[in-house]
PDB file of C-alpha atoms in Angstrom:
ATOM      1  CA  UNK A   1     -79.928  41.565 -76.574  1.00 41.00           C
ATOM      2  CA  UNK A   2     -76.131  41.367 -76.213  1.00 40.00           C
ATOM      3  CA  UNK A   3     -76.193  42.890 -72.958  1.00 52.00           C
ATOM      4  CA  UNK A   4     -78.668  43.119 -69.386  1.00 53.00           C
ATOM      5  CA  UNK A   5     -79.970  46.839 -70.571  1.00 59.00           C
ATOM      6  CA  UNK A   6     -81.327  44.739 -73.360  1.00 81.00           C
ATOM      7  CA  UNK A   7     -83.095  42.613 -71.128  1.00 90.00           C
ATOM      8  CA  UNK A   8     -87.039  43.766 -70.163  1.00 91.00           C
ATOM      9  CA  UNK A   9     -89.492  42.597 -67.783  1.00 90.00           C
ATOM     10  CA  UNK A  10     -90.654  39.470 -69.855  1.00 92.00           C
ATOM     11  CA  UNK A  11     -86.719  38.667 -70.638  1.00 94.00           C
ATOM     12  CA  UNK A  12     -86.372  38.181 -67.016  1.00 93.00           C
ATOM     13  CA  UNK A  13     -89.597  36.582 -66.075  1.00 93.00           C
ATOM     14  CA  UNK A  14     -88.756  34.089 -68.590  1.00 94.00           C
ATOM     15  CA  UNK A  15     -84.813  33.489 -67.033  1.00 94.00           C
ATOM     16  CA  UNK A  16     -86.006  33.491 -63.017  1.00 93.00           C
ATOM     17  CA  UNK A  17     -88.826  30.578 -64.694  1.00 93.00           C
ATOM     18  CA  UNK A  18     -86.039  28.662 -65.953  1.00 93.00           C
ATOM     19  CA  UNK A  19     -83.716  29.199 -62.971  1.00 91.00           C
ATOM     20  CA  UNK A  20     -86.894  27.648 -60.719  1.00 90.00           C
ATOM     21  CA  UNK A  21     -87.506  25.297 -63.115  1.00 90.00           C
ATOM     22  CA  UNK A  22     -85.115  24.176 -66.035  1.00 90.00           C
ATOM     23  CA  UNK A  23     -86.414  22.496 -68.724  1.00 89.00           C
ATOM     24  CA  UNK A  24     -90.250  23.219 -69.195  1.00 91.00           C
ATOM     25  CA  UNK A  25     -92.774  22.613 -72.045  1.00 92.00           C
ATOM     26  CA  UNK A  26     -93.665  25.713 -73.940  1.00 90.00           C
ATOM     27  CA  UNK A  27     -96.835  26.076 -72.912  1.00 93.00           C
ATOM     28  CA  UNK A  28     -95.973  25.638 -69.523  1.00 94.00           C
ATOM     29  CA  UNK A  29     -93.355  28.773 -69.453  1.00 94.00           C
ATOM     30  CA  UNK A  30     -95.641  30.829 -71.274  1.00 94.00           C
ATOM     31  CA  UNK A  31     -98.153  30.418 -68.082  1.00 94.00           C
ATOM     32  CA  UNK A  32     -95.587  31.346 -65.900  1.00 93.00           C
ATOM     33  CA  UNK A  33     -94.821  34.042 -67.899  1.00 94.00           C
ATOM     34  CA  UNK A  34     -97.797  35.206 -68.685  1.00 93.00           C
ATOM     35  CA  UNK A  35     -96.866  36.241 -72.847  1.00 94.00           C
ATOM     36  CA  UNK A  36     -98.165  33.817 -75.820  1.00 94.00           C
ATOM     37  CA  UNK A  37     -96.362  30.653 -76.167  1.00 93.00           C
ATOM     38  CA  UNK A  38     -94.994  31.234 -79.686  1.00 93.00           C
ATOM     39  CA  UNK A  39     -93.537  34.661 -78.409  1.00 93.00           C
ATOM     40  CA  UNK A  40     -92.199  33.233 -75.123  1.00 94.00           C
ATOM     41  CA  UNK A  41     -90.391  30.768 -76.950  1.00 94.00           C
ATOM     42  CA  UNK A  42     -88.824  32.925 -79.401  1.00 95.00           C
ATOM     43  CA  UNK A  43     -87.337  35.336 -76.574  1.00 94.00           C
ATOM     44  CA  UNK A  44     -86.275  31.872 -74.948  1.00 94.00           C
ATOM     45  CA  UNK A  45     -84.121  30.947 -77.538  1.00 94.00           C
ATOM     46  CA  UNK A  46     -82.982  34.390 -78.248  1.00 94.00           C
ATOM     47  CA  UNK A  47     -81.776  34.465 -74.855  1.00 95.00           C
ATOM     48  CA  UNK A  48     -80.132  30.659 -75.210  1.00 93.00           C
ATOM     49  CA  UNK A  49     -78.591  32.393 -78.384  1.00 94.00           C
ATOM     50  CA  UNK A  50     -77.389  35.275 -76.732  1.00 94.00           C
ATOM     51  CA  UNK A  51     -75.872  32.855 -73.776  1.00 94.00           C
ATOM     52  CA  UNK A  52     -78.155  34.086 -70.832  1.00 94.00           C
ATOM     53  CA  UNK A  53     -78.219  30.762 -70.177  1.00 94.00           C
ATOM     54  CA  UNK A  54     -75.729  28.454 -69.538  1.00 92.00           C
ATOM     55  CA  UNK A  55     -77.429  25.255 -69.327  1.00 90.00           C
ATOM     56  CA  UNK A  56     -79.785  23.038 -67.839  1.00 88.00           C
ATOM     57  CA  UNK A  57     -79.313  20.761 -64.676  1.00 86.00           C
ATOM     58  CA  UNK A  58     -80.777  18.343 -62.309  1.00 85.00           C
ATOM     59  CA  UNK A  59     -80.846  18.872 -58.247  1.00 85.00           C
ATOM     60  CA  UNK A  60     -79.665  15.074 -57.755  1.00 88.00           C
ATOM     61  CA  UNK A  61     -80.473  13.565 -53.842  1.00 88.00           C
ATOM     62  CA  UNK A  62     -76.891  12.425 -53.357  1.00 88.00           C
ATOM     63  CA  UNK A  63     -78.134  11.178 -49.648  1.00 85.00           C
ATOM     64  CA  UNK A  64     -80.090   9.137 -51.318  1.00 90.00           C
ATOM     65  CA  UNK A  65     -77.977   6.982 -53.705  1.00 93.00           C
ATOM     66  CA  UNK A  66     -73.961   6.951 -51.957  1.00 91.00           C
ATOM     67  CA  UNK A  67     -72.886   8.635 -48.164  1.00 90.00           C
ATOM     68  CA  UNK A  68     -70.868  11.916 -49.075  1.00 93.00           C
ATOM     69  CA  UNK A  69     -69.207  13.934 -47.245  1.00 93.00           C
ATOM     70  CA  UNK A  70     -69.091  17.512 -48.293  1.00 95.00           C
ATOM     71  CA  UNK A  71     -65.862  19.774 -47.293  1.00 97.00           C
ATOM     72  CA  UNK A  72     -65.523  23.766 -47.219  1.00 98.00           C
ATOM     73  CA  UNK A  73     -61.985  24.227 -47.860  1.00 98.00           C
ATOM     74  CA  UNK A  74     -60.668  28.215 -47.970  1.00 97.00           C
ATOM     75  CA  UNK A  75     -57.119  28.497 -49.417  1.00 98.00           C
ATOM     76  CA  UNK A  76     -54.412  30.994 -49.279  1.00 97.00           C
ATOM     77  CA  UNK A  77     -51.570  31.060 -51.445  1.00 97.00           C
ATOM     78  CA  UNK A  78     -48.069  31.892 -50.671  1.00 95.00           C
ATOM     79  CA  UNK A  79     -47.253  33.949 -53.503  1.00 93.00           C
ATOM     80  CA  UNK A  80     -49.844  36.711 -55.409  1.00 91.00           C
ATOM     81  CA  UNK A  81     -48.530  36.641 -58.392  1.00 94.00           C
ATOM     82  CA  UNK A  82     -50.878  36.019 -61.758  1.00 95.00           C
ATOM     83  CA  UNK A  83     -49.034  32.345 -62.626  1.00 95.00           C
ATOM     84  CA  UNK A  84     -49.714  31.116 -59.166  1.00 95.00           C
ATOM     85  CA  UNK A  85     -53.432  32.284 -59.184  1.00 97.00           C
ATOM     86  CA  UNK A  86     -53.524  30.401 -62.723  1.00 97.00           C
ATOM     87  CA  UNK A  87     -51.617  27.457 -61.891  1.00 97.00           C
ATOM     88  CA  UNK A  88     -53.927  26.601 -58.828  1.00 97.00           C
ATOM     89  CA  UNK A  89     -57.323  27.504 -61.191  1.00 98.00           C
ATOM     90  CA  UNK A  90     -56.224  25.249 -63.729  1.00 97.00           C
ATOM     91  CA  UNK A  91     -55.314  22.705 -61.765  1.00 98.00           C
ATOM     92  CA  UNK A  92     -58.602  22.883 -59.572  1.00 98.00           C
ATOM     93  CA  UNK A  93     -60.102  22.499 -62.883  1.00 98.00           C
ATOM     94  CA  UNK A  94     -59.068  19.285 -63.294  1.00 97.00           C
ATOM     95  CA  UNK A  95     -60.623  17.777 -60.030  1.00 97.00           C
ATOM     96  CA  UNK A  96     -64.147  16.131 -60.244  1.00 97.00           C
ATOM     97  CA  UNK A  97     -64.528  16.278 -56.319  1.00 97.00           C
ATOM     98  CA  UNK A  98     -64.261  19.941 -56.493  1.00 98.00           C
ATOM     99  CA  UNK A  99     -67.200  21.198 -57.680  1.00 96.00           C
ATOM    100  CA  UNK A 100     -66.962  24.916 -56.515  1.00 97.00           C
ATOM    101  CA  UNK A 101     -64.390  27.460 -56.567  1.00 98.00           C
ATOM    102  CA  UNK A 102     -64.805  31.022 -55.831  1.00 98.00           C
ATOM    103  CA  UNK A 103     -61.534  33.423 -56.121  1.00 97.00           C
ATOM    104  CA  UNK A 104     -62.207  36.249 -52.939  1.00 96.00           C
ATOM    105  CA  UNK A 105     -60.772  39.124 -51.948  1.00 90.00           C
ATOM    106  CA  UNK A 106     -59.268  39.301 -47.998  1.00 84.00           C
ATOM    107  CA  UNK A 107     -58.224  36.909 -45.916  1.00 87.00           C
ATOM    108  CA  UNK A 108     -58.171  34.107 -47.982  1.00 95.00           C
ATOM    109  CA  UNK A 109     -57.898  33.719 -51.640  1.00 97.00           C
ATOM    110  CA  UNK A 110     -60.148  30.756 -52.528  1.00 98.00           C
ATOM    111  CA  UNK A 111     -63.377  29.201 -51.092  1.00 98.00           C
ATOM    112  CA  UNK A 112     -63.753  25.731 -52.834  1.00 98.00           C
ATOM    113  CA  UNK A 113     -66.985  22.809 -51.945  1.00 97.00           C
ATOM    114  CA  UNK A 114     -65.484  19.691 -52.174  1.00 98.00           C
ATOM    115  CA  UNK A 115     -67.496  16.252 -52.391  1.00 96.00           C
ATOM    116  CA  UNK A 116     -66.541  12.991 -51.645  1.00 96.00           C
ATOM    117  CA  UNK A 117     -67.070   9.815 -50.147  1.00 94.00           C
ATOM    118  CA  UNK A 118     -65.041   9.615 -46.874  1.00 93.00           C
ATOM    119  CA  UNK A 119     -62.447  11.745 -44.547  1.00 94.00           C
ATOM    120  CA  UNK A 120     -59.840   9.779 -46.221  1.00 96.00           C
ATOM    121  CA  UNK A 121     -60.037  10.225 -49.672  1.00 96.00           C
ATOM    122  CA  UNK A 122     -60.479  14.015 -48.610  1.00 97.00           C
ATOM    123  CA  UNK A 123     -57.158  13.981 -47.048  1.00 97.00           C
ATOM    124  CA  UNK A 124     -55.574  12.168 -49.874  1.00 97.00           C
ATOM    125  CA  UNK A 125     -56.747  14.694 -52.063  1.00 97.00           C
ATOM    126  CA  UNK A 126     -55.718  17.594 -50.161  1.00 97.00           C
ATOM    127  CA  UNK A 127     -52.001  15.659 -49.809  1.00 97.00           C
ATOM    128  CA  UNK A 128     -52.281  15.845 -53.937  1.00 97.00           C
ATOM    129  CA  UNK A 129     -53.355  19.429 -53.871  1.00 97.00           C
ATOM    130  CA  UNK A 130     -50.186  20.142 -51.329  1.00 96.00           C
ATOM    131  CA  UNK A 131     -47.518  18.283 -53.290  1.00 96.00           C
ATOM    132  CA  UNK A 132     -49.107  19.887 -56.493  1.00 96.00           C
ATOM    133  CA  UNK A 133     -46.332  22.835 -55.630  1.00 91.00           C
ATOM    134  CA  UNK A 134     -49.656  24.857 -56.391  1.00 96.00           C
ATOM    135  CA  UNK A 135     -47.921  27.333 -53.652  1.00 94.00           C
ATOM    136  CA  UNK A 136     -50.986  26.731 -51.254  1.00 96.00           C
ATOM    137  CA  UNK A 137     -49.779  28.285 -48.007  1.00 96.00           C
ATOM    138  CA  UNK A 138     -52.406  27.063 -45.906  1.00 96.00           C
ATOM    139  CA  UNK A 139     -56.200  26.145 -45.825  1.00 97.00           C
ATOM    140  CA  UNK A 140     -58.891  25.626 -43.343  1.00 97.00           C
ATOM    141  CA  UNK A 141     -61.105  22.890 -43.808  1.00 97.00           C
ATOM    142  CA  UNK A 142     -65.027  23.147 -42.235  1.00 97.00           C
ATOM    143  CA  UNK A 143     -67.015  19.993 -42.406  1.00 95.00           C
ATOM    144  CA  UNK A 144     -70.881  20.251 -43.470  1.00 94.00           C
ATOM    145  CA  UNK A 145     -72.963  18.719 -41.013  1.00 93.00           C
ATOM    146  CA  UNK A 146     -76.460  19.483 -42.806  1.00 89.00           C
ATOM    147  CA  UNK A 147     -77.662  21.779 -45.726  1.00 88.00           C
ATOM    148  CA  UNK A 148     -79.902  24.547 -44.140  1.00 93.00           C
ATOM    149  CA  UNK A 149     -80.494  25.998 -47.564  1.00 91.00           C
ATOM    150  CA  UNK A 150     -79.625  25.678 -50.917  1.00 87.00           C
ATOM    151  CA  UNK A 151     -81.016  27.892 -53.510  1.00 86.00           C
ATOM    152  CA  UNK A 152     -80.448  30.473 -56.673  1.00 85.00           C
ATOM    153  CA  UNK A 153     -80.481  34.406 -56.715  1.00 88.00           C
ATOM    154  CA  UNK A 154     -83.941  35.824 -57.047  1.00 87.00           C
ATOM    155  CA  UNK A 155     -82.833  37.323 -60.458  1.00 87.00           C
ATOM    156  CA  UNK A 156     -86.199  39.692 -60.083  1.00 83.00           C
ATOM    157  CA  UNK A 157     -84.294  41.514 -56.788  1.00 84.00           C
ATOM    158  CA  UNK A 158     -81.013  41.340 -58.312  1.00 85.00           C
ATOM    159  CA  UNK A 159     -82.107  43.572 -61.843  1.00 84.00           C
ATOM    160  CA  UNK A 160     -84.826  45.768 -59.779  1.00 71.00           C
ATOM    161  CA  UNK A 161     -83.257  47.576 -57.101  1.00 62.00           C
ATOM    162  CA  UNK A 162     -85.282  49.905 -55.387  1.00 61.00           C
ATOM    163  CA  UNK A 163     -85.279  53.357 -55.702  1.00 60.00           C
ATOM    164  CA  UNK A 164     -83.148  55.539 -53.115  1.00 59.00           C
TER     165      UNK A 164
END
């Protein structure tokens, strides 16, 4: 099971129940799964083992507990050269208020989500991303008003395409 032809049907049954629903009693994932408990489990920790999953984690209300503003930042850098595309990476790496980072091809070379508290400690840390000398050339910022939708891949679509 070292790679996905390795995974069958049940294999990803049991990953799209964890996706939806992390952490869940045995019992409970065999239901969903519709296989034996004892044989659900072992496949779950064969894939655990085999590092189809990555870990559990909790879809915290941040609304509810501190204001936040989140940030959509794209960045292109000055230079393409491998050291600048690893000095920025590691670097971004380092900062709790980023939370995502996706390298793209295109116009712009990054698309990052930052979080934090206020327009001002956003600009502060895009003045310590600029004096970095991370060769950031310039970014675009785009303020989230409201989430519309937040979800995971339906792994089922992604591993059964359709027939052409």
């Amino acid at each position: 099971m070292n790679d996905r032809q390795g995974l069958d049907a049940a294999d990803i049954r049991i990953l799209s129940a964890v996706q939806k629903h992390g952490q869940i009693s045995k019992t409970k994932l065999a239901e969903i799964v519709n296989l034996s408990p004892t044989p659900c489990w072992a496949r779950l920790t064969r894939l655990r083992a085999a590092g189809y999953i990555r870990g559990y984690h909790a879809d915290i209300a941040l609304d509810r507990i501190t204001d936040v503003t989140q940030v959509i930042v794209t960045v292109s850098l000055t230079h393409h050269r491998r050291a600048d595309f690893e000095r920025f990476e590691s670097h971004v790496r380092g900062v709790d208020e980023i939370t995502d980072c996706i390298a793209t091809g295109g116009g712009m070379d990054y698309v990052m989500s930052v979080f934090v508290p206020s327009l001002a400690q956003f600009q502060a840390l895009m003045d310590d991303l600029l004096s970095a000398e991370l060769s950031i050339d310039r970014y675009i910022t785009y303020f989230a008003t409201r989430q519309v939708k937040r979800s995971t891949p339906n792994l089922s679509k992604l591993v059964h395409r359709p027939a052409r």
